[in-house]
CSV table of C-alpha atoms in Angstrom, one decimal:
chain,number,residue,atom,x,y,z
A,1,UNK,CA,-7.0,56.8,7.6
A,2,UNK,CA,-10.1,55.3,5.6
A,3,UNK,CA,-8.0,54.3,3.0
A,4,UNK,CA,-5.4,53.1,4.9
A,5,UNK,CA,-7.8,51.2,6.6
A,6,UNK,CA,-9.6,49.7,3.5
A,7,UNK,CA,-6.3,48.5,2.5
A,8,UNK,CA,-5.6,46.4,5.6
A,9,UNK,CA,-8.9,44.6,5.4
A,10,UNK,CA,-8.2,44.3,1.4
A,11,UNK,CA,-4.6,42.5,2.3
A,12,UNK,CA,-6.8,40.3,4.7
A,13,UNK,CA,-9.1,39.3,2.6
A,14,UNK,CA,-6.8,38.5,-0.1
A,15,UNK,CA,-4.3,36.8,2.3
A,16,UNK,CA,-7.5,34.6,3.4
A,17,UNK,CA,-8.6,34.0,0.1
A,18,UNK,CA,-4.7,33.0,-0.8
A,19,UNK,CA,-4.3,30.4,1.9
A,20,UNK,CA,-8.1,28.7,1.1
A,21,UNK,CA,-6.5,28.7,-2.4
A,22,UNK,CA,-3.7,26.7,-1.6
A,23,UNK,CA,-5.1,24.6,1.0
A,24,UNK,CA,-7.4,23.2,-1.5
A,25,UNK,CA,-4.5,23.2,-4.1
A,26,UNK,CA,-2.3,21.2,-1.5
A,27,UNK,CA,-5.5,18.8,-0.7
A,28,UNK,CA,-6.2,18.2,-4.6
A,29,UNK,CA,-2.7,17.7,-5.0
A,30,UNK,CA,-2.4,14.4,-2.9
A,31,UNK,CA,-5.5,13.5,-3.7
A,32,UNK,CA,-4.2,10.3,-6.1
A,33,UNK,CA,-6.8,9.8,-8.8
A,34,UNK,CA,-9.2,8.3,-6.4
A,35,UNK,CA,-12.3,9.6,-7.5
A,36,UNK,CA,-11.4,9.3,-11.4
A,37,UNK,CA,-9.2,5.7,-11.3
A,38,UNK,CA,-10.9,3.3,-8.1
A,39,UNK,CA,-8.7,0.7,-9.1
A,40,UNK,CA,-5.4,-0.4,-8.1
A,41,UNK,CA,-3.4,-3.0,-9.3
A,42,UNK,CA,-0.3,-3.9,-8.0
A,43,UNK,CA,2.7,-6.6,-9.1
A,44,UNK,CA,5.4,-6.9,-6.2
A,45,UNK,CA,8.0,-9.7,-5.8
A,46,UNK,CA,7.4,-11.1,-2.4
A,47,UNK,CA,9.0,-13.3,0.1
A,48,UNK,CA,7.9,-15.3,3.4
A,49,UNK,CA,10.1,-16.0,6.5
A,50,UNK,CA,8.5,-19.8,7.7
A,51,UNK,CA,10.2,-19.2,10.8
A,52,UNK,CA,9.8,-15.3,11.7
A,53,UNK,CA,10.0,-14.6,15.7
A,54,UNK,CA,7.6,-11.5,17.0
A,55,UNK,CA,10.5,-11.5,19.6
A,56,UNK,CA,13.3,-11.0,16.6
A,57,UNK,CA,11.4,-8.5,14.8
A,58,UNK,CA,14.3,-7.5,12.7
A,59,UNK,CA,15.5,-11.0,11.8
A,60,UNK,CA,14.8,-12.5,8.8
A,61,UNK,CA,16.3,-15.8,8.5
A,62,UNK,CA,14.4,-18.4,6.1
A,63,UNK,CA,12.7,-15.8,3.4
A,64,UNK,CA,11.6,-17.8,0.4
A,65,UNK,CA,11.3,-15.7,-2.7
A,66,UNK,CA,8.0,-16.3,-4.8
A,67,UNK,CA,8.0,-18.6,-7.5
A,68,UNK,CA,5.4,-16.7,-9.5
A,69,UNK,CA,4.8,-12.6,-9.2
A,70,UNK,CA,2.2,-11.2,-5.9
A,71,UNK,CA,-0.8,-10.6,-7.8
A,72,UNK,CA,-3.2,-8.0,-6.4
A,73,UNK,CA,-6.2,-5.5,-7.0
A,74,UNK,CA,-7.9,-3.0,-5.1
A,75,UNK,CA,-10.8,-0.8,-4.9
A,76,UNK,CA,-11.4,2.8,-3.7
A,77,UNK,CA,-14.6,3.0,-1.3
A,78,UNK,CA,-13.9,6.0,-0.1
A,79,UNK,CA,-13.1,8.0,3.2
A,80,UNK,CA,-9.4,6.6,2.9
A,81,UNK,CA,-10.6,3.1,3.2
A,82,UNK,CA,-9.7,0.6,0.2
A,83,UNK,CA,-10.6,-3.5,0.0
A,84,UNK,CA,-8.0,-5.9,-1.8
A,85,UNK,CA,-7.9,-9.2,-2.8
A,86,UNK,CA,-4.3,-11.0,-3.5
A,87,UNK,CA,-3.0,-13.9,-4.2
A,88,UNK,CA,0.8,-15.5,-4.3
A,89,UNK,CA,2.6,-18.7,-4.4
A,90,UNK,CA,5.8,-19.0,-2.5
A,91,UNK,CA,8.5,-22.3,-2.9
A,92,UNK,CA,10.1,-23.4,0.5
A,93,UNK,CA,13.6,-25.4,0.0
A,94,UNK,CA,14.8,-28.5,1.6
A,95,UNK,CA,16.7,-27.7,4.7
A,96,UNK,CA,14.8,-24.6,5.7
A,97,UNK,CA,13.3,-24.3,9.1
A,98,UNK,CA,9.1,-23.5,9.0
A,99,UNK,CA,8.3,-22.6,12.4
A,100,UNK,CA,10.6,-24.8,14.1
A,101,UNK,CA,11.0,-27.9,12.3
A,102,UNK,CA,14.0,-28.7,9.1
A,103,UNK,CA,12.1,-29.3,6.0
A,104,UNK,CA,13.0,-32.3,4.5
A,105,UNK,CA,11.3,-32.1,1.1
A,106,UNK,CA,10.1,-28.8,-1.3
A,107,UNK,CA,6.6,-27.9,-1.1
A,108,UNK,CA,4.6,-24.6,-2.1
A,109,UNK,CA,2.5,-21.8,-0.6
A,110,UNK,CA,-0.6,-20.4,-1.9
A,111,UNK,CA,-2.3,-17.8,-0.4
A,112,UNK,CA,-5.5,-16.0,-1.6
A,113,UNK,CA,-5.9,-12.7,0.8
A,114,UNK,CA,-8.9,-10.4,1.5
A,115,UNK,CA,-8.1,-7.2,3.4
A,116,UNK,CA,-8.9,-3.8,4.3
A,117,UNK,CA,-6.8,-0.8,4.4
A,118,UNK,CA,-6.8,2.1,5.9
A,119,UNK,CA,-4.5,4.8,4.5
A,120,UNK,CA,-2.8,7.3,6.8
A,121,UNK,CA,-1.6,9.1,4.2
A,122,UNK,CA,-4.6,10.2,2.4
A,123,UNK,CA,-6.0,10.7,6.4
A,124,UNK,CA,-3.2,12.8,7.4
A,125,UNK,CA,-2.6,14.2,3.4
A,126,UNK,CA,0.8,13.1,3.5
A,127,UNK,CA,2.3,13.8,0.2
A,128,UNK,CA,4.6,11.5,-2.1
A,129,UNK,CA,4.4,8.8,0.8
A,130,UNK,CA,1.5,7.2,1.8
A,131,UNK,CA,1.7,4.8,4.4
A,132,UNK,CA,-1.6,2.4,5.0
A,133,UNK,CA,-2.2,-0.3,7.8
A,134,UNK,CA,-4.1,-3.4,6.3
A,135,UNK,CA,-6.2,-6.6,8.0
A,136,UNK,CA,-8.0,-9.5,6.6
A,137,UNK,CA,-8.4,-13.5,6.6
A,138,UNK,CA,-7.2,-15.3,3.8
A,139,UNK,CA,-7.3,-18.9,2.2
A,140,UNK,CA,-3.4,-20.7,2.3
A,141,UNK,CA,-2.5,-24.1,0.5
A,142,UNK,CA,0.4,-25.0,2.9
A,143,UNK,CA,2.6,-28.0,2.0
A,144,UNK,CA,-0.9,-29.5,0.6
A,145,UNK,CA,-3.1,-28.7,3.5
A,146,UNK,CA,-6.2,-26.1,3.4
A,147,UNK,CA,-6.1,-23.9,6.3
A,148,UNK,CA,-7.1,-20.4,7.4
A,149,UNK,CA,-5.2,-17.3,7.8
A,150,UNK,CA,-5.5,-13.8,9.8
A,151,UNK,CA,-3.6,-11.2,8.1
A,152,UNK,CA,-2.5,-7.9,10.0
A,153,UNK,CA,0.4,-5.8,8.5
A,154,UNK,CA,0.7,-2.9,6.1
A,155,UNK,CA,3.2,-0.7,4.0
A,156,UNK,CA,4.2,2.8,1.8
A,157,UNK,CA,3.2,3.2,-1.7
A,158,UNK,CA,5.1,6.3,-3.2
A,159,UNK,CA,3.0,8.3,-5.7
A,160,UNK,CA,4.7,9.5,-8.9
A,161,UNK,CA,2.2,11.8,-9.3
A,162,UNK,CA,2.9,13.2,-6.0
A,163,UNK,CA,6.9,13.8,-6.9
A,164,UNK,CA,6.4,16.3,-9.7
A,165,UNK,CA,9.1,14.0,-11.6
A,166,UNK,CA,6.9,14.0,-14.9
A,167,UNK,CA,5.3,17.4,-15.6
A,168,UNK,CA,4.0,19.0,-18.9
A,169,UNK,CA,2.7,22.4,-17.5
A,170,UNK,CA,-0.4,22.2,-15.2
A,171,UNK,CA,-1.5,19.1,-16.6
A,172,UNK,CA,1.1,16.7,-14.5
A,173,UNK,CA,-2.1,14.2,-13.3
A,174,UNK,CA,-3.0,13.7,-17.2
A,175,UNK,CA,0.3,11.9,-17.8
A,176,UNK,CA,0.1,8.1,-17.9
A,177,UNK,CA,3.2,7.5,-16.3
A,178,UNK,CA,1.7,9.2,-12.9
A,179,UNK,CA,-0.8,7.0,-12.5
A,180,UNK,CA,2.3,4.3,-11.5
A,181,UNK,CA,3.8,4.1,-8.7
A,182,UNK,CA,5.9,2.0,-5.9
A,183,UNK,CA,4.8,0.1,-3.0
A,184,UNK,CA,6.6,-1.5,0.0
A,185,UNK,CA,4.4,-3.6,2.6
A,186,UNK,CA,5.0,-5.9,5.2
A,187,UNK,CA,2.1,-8.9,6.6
A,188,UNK,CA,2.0,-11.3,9.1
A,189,UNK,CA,0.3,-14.0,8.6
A,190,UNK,CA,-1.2,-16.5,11.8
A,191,UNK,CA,-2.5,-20.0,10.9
A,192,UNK,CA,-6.1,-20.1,12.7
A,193,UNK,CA,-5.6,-23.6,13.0
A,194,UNK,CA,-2.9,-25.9,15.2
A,195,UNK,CA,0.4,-26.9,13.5
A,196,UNK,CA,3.1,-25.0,11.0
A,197,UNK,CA,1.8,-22.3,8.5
A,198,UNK,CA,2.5,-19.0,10.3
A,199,UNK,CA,4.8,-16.7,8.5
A,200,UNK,CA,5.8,-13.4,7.5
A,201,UNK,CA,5.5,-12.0,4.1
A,202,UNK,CA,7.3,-9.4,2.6
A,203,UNK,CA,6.5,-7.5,-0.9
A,204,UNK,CA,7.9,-4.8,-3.1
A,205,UNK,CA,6.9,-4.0,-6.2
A,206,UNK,CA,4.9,-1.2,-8.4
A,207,UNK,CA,1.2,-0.4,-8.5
A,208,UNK,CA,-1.2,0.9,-11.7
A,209,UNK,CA,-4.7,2.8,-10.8
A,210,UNK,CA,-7.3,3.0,-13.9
């Protein structure tokens, strides 16, 4: 009966010990190089809407694709919480409508963006997706005039580390290839001044930490 006894309590132990084991494991797992690589840099392909609706959310009729790459990088604090700074420069085409109104000649975007995300993914220790809301206030260069921008939006990056696609043994995080990755992300953008220069941006593209 003892040693029937000092069996069970051995099993539970072990059990216990087990799950802690994995837990951790699963934790360490998704953890996404945060502590060794801080930085982020990612290189999307990114297009506005100059006449997006919040009342058509799912239509997207006058996107503009970039004329030059989204440019962004980004820097671990800590406690899922990242800051970024981004910049893009998007071409809008005679006979497109910007909030309203038929352009009649080509002009250019530029937008310099400072946010901070949040990621629900490292939060919630989703693995292989991590989906993150972002906000900021950013410079813009619309059609030649200087004006203000609040940014509120956000997006999925997809881990390669997190897929198990590239392993060599136990040492899958060591791989250079998994410190790549993708990234999806959606941002409105509202002009804090009167006049044209709210739009909708969207991006996709892959990201690099290091």
């Amino acid at each position: 009966m003892k040693k029937r006894s000092l069996l069970t309590k051995l099993f539970i132990l072990t059990t216990m010990f087990s799950l802690s084991q994995l837990t951790y494991g699963q934790h360490n797992q998704y953890d996404r190089y945060r502590g060794t690589y801080p930085w982020k840099v990612n290189l999307q392909y990114s297009m506005i809407d100059t006449n997006y609706s919040p009342k058509e959310p799912t239509s997207f009729n006058e996107l503009n694709a970039a004329s030059l790459p989204k440019l962004s990088l980004e820097y671990y604090a800590g406690h899922d919480v990242s800051f970024k700074l981004a910049t893009v420069k998007n071409t809008v085409k005679v006979g497109q409508i910007v909030n309203g109104e038929t352009v009649k000649e080509k002009f250019d975007v530029l937008s310099v963006d400072a946010s901070i995300l949040y990621s629900l993914g490292g939060a919630l220790n989703i693995p292989i997706v991590d989906p993150y809301v972002e906000t900021g206030f950013g410079y813009m260069n619309f059609n030649g005039d200087s004006k203000a921008t609040y940014n509120l939006g956000g997006g999925v990056n997809i881990w390669l580390s997190d897929t198990g696609l590239f392993r060599t043994g136990q040492y899958n995080r060591d791989l250079l290839v998994n410190r790549f990755g993708l990234n999806l992300s959606a941002m409105g953008k509202k002009n804090l001044s009167n006049g044209p220069g709210s739009y909708m941006e969207l991006s996709a593209g892959v990201f690099f930490v290091f």
